[in-house]
Short mmCIF file of C-alpha atoms in Angstrom, two decimals:
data_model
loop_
_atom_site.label_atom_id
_atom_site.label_comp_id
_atom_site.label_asym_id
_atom_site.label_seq_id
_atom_site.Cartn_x
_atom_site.Cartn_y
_atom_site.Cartn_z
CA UNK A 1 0.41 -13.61 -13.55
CA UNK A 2 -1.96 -14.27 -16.24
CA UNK A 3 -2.94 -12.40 -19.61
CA UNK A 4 -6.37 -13.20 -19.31
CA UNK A 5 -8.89 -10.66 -18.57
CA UNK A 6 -8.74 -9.94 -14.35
CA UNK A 7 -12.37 -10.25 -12.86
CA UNK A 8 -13.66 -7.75 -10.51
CA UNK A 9 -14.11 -9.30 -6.71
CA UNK A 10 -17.03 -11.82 -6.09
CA UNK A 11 -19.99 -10.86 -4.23
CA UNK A 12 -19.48 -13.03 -1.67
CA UNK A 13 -15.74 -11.56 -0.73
CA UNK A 14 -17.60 -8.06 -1.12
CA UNK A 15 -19.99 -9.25 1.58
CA UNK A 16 -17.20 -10.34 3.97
CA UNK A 17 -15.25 -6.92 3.49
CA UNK A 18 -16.94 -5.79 6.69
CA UNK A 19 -15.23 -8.57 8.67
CA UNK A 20 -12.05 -7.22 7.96
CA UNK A 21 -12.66 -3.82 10.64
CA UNK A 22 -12.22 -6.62 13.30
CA UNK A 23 -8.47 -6.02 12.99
CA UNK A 24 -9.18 -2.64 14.71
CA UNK A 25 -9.95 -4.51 18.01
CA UNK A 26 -7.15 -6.73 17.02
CA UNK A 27 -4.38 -4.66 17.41
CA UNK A 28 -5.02 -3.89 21.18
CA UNK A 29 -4.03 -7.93 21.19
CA UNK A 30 -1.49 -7.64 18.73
CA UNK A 31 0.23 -5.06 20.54
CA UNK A 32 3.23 -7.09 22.58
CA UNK A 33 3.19 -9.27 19.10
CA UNK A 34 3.87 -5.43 17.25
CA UNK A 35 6.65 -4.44 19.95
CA UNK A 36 8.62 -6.53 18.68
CA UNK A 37 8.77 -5.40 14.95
CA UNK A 38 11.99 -4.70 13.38
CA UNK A 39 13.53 -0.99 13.72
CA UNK A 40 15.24 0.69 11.48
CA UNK A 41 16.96 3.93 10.89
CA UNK A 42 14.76 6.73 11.11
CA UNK A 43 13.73 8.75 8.25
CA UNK A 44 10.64 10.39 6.86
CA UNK A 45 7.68 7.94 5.87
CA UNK A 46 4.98 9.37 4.11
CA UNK A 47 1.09 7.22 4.66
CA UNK A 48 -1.16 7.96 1.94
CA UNK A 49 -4.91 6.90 2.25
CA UNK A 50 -7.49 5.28 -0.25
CA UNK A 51 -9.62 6.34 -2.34
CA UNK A 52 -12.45 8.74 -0.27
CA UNK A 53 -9.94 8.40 2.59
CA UNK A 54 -8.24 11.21 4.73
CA UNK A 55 -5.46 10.95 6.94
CA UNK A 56 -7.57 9.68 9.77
CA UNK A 57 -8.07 6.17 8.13
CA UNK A 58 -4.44 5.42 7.95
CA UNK A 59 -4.07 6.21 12.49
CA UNK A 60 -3.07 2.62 12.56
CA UNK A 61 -0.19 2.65 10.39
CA UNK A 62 0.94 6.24 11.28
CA UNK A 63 0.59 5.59 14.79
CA UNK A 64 2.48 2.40 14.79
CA UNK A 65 5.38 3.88 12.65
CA UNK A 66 5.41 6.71 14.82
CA UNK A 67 6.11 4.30 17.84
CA UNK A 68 9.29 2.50 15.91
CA UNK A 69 11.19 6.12 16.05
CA UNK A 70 10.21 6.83 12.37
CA UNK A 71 9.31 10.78 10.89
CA UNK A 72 5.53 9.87 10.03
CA UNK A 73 3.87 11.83 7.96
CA UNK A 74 -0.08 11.60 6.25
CA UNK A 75 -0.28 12.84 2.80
CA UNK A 76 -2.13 16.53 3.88
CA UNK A 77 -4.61 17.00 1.19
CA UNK A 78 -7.90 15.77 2.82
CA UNK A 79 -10.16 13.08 1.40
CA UNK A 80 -8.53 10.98 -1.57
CA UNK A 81 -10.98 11.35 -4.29
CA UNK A 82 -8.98 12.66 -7.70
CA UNK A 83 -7.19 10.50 -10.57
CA UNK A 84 -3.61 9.44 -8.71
CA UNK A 85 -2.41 11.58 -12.10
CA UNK A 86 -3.62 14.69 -10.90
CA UNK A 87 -2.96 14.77 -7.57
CA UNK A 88 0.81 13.17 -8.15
CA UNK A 89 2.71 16.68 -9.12
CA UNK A 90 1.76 18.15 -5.90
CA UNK A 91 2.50 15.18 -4.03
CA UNK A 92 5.54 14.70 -5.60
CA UNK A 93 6.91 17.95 -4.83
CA UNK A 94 5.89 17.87 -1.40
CA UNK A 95 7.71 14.42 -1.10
CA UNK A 96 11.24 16.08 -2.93
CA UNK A 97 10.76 19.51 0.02
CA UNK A 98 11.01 16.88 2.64
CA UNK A 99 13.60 14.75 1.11
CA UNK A 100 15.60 18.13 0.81
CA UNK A 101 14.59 19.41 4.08
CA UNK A 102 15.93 16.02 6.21
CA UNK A 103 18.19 15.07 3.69
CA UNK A 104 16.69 12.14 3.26
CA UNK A 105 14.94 9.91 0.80
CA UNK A 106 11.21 9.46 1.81
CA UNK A 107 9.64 5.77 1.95
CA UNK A 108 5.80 5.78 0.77
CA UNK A 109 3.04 3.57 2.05
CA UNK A 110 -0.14 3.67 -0.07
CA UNK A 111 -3.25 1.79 0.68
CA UNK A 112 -5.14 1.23 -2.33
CA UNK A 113 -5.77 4.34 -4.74
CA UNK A 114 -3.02 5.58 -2.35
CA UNK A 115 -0.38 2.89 -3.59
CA UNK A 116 -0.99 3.98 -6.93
CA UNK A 117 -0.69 7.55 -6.28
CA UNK A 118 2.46 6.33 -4.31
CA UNK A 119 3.63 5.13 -7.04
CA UNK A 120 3.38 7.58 -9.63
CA UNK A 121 5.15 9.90 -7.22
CA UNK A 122 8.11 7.57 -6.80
CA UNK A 123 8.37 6.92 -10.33
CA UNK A 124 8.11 11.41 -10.64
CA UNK A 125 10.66 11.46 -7.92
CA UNK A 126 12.69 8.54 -8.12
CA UNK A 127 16.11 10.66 -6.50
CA UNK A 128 14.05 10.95 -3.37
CA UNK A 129 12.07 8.27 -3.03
CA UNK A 130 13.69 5.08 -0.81
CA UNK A 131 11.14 2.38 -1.02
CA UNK A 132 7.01 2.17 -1.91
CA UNK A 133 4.89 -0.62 -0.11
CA UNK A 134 1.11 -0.71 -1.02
CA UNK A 135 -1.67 -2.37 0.67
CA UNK A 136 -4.66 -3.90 -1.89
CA UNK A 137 -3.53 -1.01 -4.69
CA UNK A 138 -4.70 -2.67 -7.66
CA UNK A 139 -2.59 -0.87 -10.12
CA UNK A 140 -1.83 -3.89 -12.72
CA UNK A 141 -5.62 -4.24 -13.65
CA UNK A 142 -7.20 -1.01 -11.95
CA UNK A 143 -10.63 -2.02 -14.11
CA UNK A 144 -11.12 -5.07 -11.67
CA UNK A 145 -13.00 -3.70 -9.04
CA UNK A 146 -16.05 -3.29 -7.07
CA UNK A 147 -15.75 0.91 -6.80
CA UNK A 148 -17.28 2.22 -9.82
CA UNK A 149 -20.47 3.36 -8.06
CA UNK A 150 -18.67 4.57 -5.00
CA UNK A 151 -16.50 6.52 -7.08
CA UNK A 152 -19.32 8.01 -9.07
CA UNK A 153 -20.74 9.07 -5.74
CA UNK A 154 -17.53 10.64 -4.53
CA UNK A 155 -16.75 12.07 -7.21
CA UNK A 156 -19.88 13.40 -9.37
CA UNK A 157 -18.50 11.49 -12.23
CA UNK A 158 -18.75 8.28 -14.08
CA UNK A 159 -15.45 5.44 -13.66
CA UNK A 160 -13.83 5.44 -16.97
CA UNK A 161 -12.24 2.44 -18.12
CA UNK A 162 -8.15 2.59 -17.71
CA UNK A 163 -6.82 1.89 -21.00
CA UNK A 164 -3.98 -1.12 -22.04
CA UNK A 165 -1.23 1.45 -22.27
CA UNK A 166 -1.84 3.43 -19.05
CA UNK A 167 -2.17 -0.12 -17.09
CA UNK A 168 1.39 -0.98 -18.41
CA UNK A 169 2.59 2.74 -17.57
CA UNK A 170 1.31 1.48 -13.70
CA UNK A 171 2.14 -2.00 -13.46
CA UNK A 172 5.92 -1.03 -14.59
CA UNK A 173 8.68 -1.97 -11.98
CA UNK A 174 9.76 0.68 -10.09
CA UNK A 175 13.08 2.30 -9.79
CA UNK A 176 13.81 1.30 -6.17
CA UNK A 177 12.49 -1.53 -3.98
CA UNK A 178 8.62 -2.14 -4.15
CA UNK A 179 6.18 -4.14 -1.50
CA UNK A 180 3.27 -5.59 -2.58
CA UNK A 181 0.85 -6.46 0.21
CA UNK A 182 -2.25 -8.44 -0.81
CA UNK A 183 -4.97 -10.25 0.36
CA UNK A 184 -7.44 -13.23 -1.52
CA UNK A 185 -9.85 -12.12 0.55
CA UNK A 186 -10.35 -8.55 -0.92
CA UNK A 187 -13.67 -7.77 -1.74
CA UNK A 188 -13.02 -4.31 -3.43
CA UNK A 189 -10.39 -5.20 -5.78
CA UNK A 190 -9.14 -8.30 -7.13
CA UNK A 191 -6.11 -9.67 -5.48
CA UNK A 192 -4.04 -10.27 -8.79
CA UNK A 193 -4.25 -6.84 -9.67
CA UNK A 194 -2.22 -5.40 -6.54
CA UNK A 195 0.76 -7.83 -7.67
CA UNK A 196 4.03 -6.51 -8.83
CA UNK A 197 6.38 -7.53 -11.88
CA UNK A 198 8.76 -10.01 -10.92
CA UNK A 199 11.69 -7.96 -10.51
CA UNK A 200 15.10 -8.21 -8.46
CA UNK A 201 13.70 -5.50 -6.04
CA UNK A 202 10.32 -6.22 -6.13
CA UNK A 203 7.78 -8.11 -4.08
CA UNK A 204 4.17 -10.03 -3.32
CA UNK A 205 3.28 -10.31 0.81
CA UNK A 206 -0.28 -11.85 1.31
CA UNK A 207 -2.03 -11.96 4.37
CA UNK A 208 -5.11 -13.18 5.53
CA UNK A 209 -7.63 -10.03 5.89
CA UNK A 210 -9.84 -7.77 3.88
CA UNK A 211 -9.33 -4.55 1.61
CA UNK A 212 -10.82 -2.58 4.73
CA UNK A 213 -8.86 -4.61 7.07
CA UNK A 214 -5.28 -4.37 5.46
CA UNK A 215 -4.19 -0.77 7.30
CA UNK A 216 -5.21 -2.27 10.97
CA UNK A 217 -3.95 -5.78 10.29
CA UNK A 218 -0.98 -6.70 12.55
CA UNK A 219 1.25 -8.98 10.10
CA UNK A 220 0.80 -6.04 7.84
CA UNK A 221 2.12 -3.62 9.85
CA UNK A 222 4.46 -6.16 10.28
CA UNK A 223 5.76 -6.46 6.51
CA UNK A 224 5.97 -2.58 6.68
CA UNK A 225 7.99 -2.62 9.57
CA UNK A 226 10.33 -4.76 8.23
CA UNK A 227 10.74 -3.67 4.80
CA UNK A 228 11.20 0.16 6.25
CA UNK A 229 13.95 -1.47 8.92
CA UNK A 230 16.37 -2.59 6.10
CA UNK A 231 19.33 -0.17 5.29
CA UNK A 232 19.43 1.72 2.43
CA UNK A 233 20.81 0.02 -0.59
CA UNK A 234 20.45 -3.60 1.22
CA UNK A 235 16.94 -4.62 -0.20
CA UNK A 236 16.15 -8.27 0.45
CA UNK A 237 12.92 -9.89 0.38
CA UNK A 238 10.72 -10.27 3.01
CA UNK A 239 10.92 -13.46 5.15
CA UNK A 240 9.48 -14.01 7.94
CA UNK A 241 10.77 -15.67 10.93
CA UNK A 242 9.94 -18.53 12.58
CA UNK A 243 8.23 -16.38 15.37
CA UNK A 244 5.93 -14.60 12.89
CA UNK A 245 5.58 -17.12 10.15
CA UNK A 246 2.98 -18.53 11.00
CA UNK A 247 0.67 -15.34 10.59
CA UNK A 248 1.68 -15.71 7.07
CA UNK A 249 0.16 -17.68 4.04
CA UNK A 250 2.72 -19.96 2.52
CA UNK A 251 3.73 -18.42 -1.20
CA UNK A 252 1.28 -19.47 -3.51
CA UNK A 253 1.23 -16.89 -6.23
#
């Protein structure tokens, strides 16, 4: 990754964000591709939406976890629209109550402001926590974006610039194994800001959608899949298999 100053999205990618929703309509397709995704053991899996999200935008991901034998869970707290610093304490404890109750670590799945609240709750609850994957969560340059007037509508109030010492707090490697899913084509954040640290249990999947697209896209749901399927303790990093490689980009970080 660079040092230089990350730009916001182009206009043009913004444009295309639309094309993304095709993925929806996708998945019907996708769906004997999708039966075949590795399973895992089952545990609890907690989906946590983006930013002005509730738990109905993340059906796809639920749903599909659901369906591989895993305890799905959305995050509960209506629409995402607070700093991923306030709303992490009661997230967090929510997250250690079922890790206690099913004595079992929890794996998070955060789709943009959601990976970042993800996150901060793994890094809050790191003895419960298995594994975080986010999808487009820009949280090593969270200035480069295309959302300060949506968030201003949201919210009431004006985006304030995250400052050099919080984006370091963010973009710090976490404690257990981390998935990065990203696309070029995101229109609402920029792409280099949803990468992780090189780290020995961290990771950068890109696929070929939009920001919108990225919780209905099949090689996606793919990646998560996978990374949830791996026992506990045995991180590797993703590869995909001759069967599903080609749905992915070739590494070109």
């Amino acid at each position: 990754m660079t040092s230089d100053p990350i730009a916001a999205p182009s206009r043009l990618n913004l444009a295309l964000e639309g094309c993304g929703l095709f993925d929806i309509a996708g998945l019907m397709a996708a769906a004997p591709f999708l039966a075949t995704a590795p399973r895992g053991a089952r545990h609890p899996v907690m989906v946590l939406p983006g930013l002005g999200a509730n738990d109905n935008s993340t059906f796809a991901i639920r749903g599909f976890l659901g369906m591989l034998g895993y305890d799905v869970r959305g995050w509960g707290r209506g629409r995402n629209i607070r700093l991923p610093q306030l709303e992490a304490p009661a997230v967090a404890q929510t997250v250690r109550d079922l890790s206690r109750n099913t004595g079992q670590r929890v794996s998070l799945i955060g789709w943009s402001l959601g990976g970042i609240l993800a996150r901060e709750v793994a890094r809050r609850s790191p003895d419960h926590v298995r594994l975080v994957v986010t999808l487009g969560s820009p949280f090593a340059a969270p200035n480069a974006n295309n959302l300060r007037t949506v968030w201003r509508l949201l919210t009431g109030q004006p985006s304030s610039t995250v400052t050099a010492s919080r984006i370091a707090e963010l973009s710090r490697p976490l404690p257990m194994p981390a998935t990065a899913i990203y696309t070029r084509s995101d229109g609402i954040v920029a792409w280099q800001a949803c990468l992780e640290q090189e780290h020995p249990t961290t990771e950068n999947v890109e696929v070929r959608t939009t920001h919108l697209g990225l919780g209905f896209h099949a090689p996606a749901l793919w990646v998560i899949a996978d990374r949830l399927a791996q026992p506990e303790g045995q991180w590797k990093p993703f590869k995909p298999s001759l069967l599903v490689s080609p749905f992915f980009p070739q590494s070109r970080q």
